[in-house]
Short mmCIF file of C-alpha atoms and ligand atoms in Angstrom, two decimals:
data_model
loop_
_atom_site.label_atom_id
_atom_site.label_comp_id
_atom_site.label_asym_id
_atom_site.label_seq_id
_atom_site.Cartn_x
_atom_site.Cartn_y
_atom_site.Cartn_z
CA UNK A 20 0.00 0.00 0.00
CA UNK A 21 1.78 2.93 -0.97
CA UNK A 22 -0.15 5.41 0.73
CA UNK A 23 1.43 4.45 4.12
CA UNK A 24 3.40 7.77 3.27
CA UNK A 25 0.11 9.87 3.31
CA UNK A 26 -1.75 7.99 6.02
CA UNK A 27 1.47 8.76 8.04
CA UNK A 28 1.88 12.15 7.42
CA UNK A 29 -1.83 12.84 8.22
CA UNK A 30 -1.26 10.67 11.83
CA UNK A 31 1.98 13.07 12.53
CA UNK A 32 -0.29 16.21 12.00
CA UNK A 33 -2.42 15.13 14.87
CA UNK A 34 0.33 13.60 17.04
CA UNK A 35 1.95 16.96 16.97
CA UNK A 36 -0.75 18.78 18.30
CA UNK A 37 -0.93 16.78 21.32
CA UNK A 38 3.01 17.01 22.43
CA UNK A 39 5.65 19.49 23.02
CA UNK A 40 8.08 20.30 19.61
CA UNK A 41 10.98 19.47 21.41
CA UNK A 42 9.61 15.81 22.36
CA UNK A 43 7.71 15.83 18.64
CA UNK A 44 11.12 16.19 16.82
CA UNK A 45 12.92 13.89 19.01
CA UNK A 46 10.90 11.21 18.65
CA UNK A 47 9.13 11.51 15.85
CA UNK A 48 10.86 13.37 12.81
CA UNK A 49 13.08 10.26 12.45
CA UNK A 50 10.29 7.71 11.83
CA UNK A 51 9.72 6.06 8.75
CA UNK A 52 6.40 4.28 7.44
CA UNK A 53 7.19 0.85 5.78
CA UNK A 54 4.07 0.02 4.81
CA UNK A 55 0.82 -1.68 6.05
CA UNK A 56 -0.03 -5.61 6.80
CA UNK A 57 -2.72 -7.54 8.51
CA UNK A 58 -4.59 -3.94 9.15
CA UNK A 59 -1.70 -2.53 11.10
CA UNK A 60 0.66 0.39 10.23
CA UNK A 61 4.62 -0.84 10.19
CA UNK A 62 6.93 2.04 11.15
CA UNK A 63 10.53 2.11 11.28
CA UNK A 64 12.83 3.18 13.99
CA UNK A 65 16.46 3.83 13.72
CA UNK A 66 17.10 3.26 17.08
CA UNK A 67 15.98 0.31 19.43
CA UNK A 68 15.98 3.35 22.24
CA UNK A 69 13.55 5.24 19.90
CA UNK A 70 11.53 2.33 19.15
CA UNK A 71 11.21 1.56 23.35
CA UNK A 72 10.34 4.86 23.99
CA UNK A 73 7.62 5.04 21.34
CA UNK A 74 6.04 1.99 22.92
CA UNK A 75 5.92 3.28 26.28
CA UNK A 76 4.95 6.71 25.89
CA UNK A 77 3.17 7.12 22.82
CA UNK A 78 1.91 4.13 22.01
CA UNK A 79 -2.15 5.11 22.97
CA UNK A 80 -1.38 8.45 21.60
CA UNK A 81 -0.43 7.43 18.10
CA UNK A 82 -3.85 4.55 18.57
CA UNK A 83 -6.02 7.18 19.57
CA UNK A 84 -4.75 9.32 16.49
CA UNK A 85 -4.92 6.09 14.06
CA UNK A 86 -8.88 5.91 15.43
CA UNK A 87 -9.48 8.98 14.86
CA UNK A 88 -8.26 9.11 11.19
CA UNK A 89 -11.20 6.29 10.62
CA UNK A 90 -9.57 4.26 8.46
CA UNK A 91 -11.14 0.95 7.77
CA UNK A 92 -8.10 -1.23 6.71
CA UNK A 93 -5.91 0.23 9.98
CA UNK A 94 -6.74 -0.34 13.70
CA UNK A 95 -3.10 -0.65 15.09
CA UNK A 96 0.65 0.05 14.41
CA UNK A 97 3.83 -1.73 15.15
CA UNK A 98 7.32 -0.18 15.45
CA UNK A 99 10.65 -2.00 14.48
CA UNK A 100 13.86 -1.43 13.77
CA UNK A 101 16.13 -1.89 10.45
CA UNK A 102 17.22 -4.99 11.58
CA UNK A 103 13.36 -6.23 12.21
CA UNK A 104 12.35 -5.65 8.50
CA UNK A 105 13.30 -8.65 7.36
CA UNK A 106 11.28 -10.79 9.15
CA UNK A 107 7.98 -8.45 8.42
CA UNK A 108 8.82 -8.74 4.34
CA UNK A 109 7.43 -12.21 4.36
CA UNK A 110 4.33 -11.84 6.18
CA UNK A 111 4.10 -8.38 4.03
CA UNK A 112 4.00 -10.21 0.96
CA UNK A 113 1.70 -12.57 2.42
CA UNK A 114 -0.94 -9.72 4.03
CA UNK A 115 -0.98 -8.21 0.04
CA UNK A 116 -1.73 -11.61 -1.20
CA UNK A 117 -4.91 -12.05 0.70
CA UNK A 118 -6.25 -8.37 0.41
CA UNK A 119 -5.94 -9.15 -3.41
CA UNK A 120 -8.87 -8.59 -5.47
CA UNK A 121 -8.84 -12.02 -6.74
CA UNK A 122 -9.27 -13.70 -3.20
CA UNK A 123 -12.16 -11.24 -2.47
CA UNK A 124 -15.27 -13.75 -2.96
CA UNK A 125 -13.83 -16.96 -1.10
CA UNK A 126 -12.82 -14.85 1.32
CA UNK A 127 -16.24 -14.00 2.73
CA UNK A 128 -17.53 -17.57 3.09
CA UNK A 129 -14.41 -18.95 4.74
CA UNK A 130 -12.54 -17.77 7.50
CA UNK A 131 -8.70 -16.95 5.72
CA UNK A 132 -6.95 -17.66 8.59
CA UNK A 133 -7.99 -21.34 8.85
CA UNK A 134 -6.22 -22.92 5.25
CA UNK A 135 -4.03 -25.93 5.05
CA UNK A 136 -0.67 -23.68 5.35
CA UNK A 137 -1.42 -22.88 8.12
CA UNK A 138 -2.53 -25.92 10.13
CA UNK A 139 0.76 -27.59 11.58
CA UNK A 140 0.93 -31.62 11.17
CA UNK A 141 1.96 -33.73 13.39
CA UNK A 142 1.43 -37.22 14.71
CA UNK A 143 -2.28 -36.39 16.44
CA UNK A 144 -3.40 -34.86 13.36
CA UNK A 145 -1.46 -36.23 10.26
CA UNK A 146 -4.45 -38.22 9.48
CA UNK A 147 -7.27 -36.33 9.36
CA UNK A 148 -4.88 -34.01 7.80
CA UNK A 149 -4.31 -36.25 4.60
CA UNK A 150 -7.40 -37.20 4.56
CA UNK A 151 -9.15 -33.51 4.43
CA UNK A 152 -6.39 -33.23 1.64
CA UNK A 153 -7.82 -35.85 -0.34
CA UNK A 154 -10.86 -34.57 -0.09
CA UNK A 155 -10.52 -31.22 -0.90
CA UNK A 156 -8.58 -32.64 -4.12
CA UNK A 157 -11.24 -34.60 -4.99
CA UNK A 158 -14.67 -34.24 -3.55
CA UNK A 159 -16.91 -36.73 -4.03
CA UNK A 160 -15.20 -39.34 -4.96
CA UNK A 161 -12.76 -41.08 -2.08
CA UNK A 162 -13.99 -40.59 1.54
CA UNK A 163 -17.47 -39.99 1.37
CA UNK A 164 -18.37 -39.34 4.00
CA UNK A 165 -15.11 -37.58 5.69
CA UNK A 166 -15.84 -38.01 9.82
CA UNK A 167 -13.55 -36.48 11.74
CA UNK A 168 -13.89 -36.84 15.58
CA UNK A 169 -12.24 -35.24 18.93
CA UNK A 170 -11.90 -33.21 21.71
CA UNK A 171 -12.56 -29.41 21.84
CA UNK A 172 -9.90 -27.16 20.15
CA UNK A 173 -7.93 -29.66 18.48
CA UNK A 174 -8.63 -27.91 15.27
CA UNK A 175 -11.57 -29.51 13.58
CA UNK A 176 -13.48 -26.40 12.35
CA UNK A 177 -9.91 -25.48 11.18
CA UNK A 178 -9.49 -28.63 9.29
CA UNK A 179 -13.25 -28.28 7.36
CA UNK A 180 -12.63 -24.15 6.40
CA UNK A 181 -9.07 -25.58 5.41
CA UNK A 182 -11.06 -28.06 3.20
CA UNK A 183 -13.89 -25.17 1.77
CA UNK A 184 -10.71 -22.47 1.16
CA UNK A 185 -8.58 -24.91 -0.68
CA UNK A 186 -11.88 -26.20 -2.85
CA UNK A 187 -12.63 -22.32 -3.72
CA UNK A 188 -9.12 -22.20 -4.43
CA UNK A 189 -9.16 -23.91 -7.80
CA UNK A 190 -13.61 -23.73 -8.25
CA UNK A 191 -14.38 -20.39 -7.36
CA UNK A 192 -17.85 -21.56 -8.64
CA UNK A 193 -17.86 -24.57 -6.22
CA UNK A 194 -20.92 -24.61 -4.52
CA UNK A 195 -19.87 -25.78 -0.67
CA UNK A 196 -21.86 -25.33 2.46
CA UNK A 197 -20.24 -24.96 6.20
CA UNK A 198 -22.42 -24.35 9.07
CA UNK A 199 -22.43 -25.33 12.04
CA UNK A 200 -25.17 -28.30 13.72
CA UNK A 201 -26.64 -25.42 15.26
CA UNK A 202 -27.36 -23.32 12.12
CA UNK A 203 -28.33 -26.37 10.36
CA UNK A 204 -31.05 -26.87 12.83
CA UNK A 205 -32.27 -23.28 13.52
CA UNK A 206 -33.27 -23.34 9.34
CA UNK A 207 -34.40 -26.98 9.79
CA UNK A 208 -37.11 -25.23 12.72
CA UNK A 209 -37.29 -22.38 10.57
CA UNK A 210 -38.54 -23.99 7.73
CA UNK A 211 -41.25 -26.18 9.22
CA UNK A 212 -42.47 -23.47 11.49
CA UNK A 213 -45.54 -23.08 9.26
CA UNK A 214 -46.77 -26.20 7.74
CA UNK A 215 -48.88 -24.66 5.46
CA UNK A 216 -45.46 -22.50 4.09
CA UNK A 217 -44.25 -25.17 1.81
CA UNK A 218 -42.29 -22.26 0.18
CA UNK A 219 -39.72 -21.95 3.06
CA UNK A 220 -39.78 -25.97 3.24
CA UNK A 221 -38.55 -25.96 -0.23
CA UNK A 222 -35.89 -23.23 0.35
CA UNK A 223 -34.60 -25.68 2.70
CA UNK A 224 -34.59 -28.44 0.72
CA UNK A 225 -32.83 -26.22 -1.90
CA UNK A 226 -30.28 -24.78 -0.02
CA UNK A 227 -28.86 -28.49 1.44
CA UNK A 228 -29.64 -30.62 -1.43
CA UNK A 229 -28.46 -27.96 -4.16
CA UNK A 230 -24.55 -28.47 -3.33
CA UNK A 231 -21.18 -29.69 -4.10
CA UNK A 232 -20.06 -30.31 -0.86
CA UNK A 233 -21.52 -30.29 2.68
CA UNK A 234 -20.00 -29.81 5.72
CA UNK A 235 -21.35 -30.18 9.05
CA UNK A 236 -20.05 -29.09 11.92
CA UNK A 237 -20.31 -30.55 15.84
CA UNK A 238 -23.04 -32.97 15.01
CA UNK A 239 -23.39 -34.23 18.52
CA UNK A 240 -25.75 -31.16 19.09
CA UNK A 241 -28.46 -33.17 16.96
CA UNK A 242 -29.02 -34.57 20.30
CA UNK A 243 -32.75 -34.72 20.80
CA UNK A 244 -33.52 -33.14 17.50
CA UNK A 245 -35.00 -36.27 16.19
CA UNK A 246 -37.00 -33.97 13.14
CA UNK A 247 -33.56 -32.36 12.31
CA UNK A 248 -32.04 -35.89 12.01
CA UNK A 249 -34.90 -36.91 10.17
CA UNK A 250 -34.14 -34.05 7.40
CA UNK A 251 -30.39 -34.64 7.55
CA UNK A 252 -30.76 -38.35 7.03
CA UNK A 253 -32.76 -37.99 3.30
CA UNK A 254 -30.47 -34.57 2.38
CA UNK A 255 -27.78 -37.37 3.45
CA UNK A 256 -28.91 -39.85 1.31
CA UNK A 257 -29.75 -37.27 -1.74
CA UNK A 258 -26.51 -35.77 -1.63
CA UNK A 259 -24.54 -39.00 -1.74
CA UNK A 260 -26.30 -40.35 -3.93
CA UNK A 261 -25.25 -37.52 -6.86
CA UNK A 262 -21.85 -38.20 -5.26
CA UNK A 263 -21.46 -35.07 -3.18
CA UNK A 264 -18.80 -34.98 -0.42
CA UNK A 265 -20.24 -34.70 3.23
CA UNK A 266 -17.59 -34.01 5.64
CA UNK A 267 -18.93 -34.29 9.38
CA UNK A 268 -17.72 -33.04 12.80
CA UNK A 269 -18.15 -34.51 16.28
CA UNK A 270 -16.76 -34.76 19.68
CA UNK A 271 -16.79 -38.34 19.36
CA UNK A 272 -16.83 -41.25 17.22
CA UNK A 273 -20.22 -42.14 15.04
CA UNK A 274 -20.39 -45.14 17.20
CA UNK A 275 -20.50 -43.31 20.46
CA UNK A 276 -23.52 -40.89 19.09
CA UNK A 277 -26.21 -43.06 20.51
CA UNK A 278 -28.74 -41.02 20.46
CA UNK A 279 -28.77 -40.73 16.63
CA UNK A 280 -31.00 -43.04 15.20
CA UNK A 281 -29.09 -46.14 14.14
CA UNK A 282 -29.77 -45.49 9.97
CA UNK A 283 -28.14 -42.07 10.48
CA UNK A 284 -24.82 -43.43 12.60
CA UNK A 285 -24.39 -46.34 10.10
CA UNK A 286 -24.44 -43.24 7.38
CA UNK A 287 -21.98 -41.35 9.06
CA UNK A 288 -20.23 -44.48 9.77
CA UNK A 289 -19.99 -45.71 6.08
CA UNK A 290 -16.94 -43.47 4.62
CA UNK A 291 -13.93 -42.27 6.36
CA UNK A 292 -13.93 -42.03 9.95
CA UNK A 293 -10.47 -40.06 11.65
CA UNK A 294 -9.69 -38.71 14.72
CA UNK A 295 -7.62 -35.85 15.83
CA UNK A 296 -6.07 -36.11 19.34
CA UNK A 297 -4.20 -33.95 21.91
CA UNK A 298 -0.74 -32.74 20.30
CA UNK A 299 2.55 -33.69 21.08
CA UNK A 300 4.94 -31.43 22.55
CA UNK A 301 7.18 -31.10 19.54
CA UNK A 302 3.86 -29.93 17.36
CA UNK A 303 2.61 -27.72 20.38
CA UNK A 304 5.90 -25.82 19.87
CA UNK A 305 5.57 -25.77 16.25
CA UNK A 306 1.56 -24.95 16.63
CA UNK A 307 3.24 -21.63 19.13
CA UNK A 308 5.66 -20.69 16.91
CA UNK A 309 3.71 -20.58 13.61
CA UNK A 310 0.86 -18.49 15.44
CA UNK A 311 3.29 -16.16 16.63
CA UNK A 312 4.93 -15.49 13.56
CA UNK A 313 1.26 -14.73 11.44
CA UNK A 314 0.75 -12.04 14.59
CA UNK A 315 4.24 -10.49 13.68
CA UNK A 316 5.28 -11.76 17.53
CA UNK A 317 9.21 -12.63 17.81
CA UNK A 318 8.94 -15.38 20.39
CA UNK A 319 12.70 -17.03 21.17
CA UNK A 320 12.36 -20.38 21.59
CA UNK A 321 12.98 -21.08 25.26
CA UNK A 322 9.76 -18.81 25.68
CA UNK A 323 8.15 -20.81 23.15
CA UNK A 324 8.79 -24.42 24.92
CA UNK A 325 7.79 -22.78 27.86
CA UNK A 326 4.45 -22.05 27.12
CA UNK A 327 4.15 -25.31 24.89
CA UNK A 328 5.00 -27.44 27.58
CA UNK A 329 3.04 -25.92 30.76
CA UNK A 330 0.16 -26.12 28.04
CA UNK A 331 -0.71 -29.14 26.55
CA UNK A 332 -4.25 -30.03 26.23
CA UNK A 333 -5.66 -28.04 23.70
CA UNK A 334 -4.70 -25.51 20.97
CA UNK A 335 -7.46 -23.01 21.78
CA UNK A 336 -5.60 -22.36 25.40
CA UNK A 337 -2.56 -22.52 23.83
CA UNK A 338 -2.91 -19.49 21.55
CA UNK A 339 -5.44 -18.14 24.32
CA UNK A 340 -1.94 -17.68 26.21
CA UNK A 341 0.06 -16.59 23.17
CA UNK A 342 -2.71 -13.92 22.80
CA UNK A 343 -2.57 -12.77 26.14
CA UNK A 344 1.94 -12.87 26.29
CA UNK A 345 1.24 -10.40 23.52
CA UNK A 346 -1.04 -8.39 24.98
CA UNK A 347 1.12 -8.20 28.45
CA UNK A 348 4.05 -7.32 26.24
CA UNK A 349 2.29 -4.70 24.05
CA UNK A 350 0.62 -2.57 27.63
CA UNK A 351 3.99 -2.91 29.11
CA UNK A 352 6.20 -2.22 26.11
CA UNK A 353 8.30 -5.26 27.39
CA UNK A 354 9.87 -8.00 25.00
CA UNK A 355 9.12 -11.53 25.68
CA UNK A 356 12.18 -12.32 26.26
CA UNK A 357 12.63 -14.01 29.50
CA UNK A 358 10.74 -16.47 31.60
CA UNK A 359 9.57 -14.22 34.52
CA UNK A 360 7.78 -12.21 31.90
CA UNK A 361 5.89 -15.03 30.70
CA UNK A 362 5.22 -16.36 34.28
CA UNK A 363 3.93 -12.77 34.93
CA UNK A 364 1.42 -13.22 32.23
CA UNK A 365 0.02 -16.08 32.68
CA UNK A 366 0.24 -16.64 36.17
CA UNK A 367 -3.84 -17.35 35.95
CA UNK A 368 -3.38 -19.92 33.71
CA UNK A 369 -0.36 -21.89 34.67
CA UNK A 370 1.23 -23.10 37.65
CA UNK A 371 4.33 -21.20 38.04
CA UNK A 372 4.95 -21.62 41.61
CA UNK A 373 6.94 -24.77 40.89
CA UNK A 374 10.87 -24.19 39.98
CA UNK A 375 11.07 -24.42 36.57
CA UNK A 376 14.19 -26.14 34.98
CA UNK A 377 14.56 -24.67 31.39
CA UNK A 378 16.83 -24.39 28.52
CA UNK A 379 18.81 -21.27 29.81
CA UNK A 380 18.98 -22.88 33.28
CA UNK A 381 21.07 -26.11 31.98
CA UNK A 382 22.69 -24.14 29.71
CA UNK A 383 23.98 -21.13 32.22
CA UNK A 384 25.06 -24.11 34.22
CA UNK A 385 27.22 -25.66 31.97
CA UNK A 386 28.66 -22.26 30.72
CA UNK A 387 29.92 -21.74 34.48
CA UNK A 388 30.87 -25.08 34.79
CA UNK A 389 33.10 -24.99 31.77
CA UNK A 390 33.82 -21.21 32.32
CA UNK A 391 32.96 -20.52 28.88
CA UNK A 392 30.77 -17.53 27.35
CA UNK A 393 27.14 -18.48 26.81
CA UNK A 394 26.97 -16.71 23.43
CA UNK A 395 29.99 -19.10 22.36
CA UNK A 396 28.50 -21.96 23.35
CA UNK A 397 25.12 -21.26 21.22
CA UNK A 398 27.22 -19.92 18.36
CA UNK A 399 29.40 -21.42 16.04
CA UNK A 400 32.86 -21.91 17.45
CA UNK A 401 34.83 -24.79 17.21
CA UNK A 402 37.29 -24.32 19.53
CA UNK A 403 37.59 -28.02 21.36
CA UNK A 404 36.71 -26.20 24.87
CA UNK A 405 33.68 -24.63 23.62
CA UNK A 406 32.33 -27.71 21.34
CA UNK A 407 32.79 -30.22 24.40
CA UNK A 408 30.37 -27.88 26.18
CA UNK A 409 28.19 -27.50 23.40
CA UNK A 410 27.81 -31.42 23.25
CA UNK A 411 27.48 -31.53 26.66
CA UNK A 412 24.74 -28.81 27.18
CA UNK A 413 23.11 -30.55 24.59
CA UNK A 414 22.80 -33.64 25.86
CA UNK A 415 21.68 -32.61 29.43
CA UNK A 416 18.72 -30.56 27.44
CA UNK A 417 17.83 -33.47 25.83
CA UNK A 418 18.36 -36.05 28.77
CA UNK A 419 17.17 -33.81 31.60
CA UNK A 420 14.25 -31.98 29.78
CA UNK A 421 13.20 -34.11 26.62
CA UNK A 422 13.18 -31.25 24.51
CA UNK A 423 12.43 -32.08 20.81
CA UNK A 424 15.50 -32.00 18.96
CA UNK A 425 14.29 -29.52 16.57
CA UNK A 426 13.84 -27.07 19.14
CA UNK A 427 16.85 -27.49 20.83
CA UNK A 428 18.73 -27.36 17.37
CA UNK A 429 16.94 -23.84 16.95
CA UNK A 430 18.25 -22.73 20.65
CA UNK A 431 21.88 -23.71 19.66
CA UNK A 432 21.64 -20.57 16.66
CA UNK A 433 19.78 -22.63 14.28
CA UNK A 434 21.68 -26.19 14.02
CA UNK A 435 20.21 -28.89 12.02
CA UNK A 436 18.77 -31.71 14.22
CA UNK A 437 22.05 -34.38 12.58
CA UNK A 438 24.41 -32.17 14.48
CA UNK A 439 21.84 -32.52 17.24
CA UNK A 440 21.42 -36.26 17.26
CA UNK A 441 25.53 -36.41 16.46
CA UNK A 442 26.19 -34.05 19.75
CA UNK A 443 23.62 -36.37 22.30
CA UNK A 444 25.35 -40.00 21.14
CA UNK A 445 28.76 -38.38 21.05
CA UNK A 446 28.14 -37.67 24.97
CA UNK A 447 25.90 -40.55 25.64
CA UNK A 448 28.69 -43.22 24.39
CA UNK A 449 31.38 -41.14 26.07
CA UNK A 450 29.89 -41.49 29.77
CA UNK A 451 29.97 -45.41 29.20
CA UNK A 452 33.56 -45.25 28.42
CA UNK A 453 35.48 -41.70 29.22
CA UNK A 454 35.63 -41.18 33.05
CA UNK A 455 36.44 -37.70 32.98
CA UNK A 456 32.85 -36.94 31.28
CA UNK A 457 31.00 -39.12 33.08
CA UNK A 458 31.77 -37.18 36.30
CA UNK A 459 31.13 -33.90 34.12
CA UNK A 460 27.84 -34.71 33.38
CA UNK A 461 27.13 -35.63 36.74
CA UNK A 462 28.28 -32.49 38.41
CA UNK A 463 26.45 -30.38 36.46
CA UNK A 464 23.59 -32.32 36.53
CA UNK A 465 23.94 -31.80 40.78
CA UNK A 466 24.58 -28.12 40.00
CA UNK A 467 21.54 -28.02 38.04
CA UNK A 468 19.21 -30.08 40.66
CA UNK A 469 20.46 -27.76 43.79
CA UNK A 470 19.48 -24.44 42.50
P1 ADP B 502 -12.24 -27.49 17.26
O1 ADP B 502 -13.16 -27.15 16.13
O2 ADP B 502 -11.70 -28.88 17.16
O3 ADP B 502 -12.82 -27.21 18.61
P2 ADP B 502 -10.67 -25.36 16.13
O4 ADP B 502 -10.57 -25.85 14.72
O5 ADP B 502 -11.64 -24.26 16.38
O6 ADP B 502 -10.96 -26.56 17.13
O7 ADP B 502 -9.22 -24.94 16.62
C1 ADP B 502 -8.98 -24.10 17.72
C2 ADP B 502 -7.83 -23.18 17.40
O8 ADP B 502 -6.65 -23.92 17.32
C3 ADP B 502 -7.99 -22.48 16.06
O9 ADP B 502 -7.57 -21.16 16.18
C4 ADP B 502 -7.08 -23.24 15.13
O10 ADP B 502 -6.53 -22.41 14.14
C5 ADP B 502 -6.01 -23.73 16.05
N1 ADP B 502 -5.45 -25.02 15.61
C6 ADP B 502 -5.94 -26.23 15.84
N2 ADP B 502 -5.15 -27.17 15.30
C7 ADP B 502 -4.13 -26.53 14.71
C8 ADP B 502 -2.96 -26.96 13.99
N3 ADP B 502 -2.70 -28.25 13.78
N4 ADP B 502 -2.14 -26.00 13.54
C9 ADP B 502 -2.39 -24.71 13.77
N5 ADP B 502 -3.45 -24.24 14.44
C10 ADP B 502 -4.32 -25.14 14.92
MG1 MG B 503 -15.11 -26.42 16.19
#
């Protein structure tokens, strides 16, 4: 958007009638706007000072000014520095991808956030993920009907938009119906509130039967609807017949739905049936980091397992605390960048009373140990000192917290998990065989477990 410039200039006009010159041209006159993403305003700062004290003293000055300028497509601002920009060009190129004219009409039906790119596979959801795949390649034809079952906020909803996005994606024309069991049955009531109204009866009929693709989501709230499931068992059976996908939600498999009746469960039964479980740790920290990279949020990685591992139920809570680091960060003008800060945020949501052995902790105590420089040791220095540390801190990480090798390769300055793997059964042979590293390990390990 290149009228960042003029949107900019306009915002300055107001911001310098509300402070002193001197304070305006310190702070301000230096500024530059980059440009404008996901409906916030990117300006530059020279100066990480500059950018810090933007943030804590004008921050609701410059949204109160951005309000009052009423544009629709801006509601917020972010500041960074030069060295910042890089990691905003991606998700810049992205934000002017989806505001695109072309993406307009599929945009309305389907919420743009929820596509396949962004849904993060692992082992609880590689399943349902190839399978929604499939389908969305070609509807109709190989799981008919798609059933995917499980627990709250495990990304099912996500999994059917990513399914009616990727469709539109290639058939703009494709005629596809989400709603949720709810909707579904509100019209159902809707339509048969008048007998004598066969009109609205038909425009039921119409609207369910008259599709590509229907997908239904959280069918255990049929529940007691018996006329709903009465409706949904012959738009079922019309819709399957013409070889139209169906792709069905629940909290639990069609067997456990017992108070369908048992034509409609062996329907729902008769295709695919997948279910999506809790996540892993290692996709939990991928889940984090992916979320916090689409909300332009630079969370290191230590903060990242943190929060991946104190949460690990459901993906709802865990961006629910991602949302909320952000928001404690943003009022304070603080960067996530230690522990405490994250404690501090979501001390209602997590129990941080208990000591908490991290990344930093086994890694501060090997540094002292070893008397080496921590920013050596998670560099790339081969001096024989520093490596046999490296190994070492490595392997304690991995032995002592379990860490996914992954994200302990990205802790260690971005190492590929073979140097990873190579580093932990270096160390772990050596303690069978070299005395000297055995009783290494071990005092740090008592160094560790006394603090
Ligand atoms: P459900 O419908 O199963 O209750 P949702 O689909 O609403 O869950 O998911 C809850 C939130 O978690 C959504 O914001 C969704 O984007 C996110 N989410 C779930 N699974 C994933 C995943 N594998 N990768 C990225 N985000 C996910
Ligand atoms: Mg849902």
């Amino acid at each position: 958007m290149d009228d960042c410039k003029n949107i900019w200039n306009e915002l300055l006009i107001g911001i310098s009638n509300n402070i002193s010159t001197v304070s305006y041209d310190m702070w301000f006159n230096s500024l530059e706007p980059l440009t404008v993403a996901y409906n916030k305003l990117i300006i530059v700062a020279k100066l990480k000072s500059t950018k810090q004290t933007i943030i804590n003293n004008y921050r609701n000055l410059i949204l109160d000014e951005i309000k009052k300028l009423n544009y629709s497509y801006i509601n917020d601002f972010v500041i960074i520095t030069p060295d910042e920009i890089s990691v905003y060009e991606n998700q810049i190129q992205q934000s002017k991808k989806e505001n695109s004219v072309e993406n307009q009409d599929s945009k309305s039906f389907f919420n743009s956030d929820f596509v396949f790119d962004k849904f993060v596979v692992g082992q609880s959801n590689q399943v349902v993920y190839a399978a929604a795949k499939a389908v969305a390649n070609q509807p109709g034809t190989l799981h008919n009907p798609l059933f995917i079952y499980g627990g709250v906020g495990l990304g099912k909803t996500h999994i059917m938009h990513a399914i009616g996005n990727e469709i539109l994606k290639t058939n703009k024309k494709a005629k596809i119906i989400y709603c949720t069991t709810e909707q579904f049955v509100n019209d159902f009531i809707d339509s048969i509130k008048n007998n004598k109204d066969n009109e609205q009866n038909r425009r039921f009929r119409e609207k369910y039967r008259n599709v590509d693709i229907l997908m239904l989501d959280d069918i255990q709230f049929l529940a007691g609807k018996t006329g709903t499931q009465e409706a949904l068992f012959h738009t079922f059976n019309d819709l399957y017949q013409f070889k139209k996908q169906i792709v069905l939600s629940s909290d639990r498999h069609p067997k456990e739905l017992t108070f369908l009746e048992e034509r409609l469960q062996s329907r729902f039964a008769s295709g695919l049936t997948v279910d999506i479980s809790t996540p892993d740790l290692e996709t939990r920290i991928a889940i984090l980091q992916k979320k916090a990279f689409y909300k332009n949020f630079n969370l290191p990685i230590e903060v990242v397992y943190f929060i991946a591992e104190k949460i690990d139920s459901n993906i709802r809570e865990l961006e629910g605390a991602l949302q909320k680091v952000i928001f404690y960060c943003q009022l304070l003008g603080k960067e996530p960048d230690n522990i405490d800060i994250i404690k501090e945020a979501l001390k209602d949501d997590i129990d941080v009373s208990t000591h908490i052995l991290s990344l930093d902790t086994i890694v501060d105590a090997t540094c002292s140990y070893f008397n080496v420089k921590k920013q050596d040791i998670i560099g790339k220095k081969k001096l024989k000192p520093i490596v046999n540390a490296r190994q070492i801190a490595i392997y304690l990480i991995y032995d002592m917290l379990g860490v996914p090798l992954a994200t302990i390769g990205s802790y260690f300055g971005g190492k590929d998990h073979t140097t990873i793997i190579y580093a932990r059964d270096k160390i772990e042979e050596l303690i069978k065989t070299d005395n000297l590293i055995a009783n290494q390990v071990k005092d740090i390990k008592n160094m560790i477990q006394k603090r």
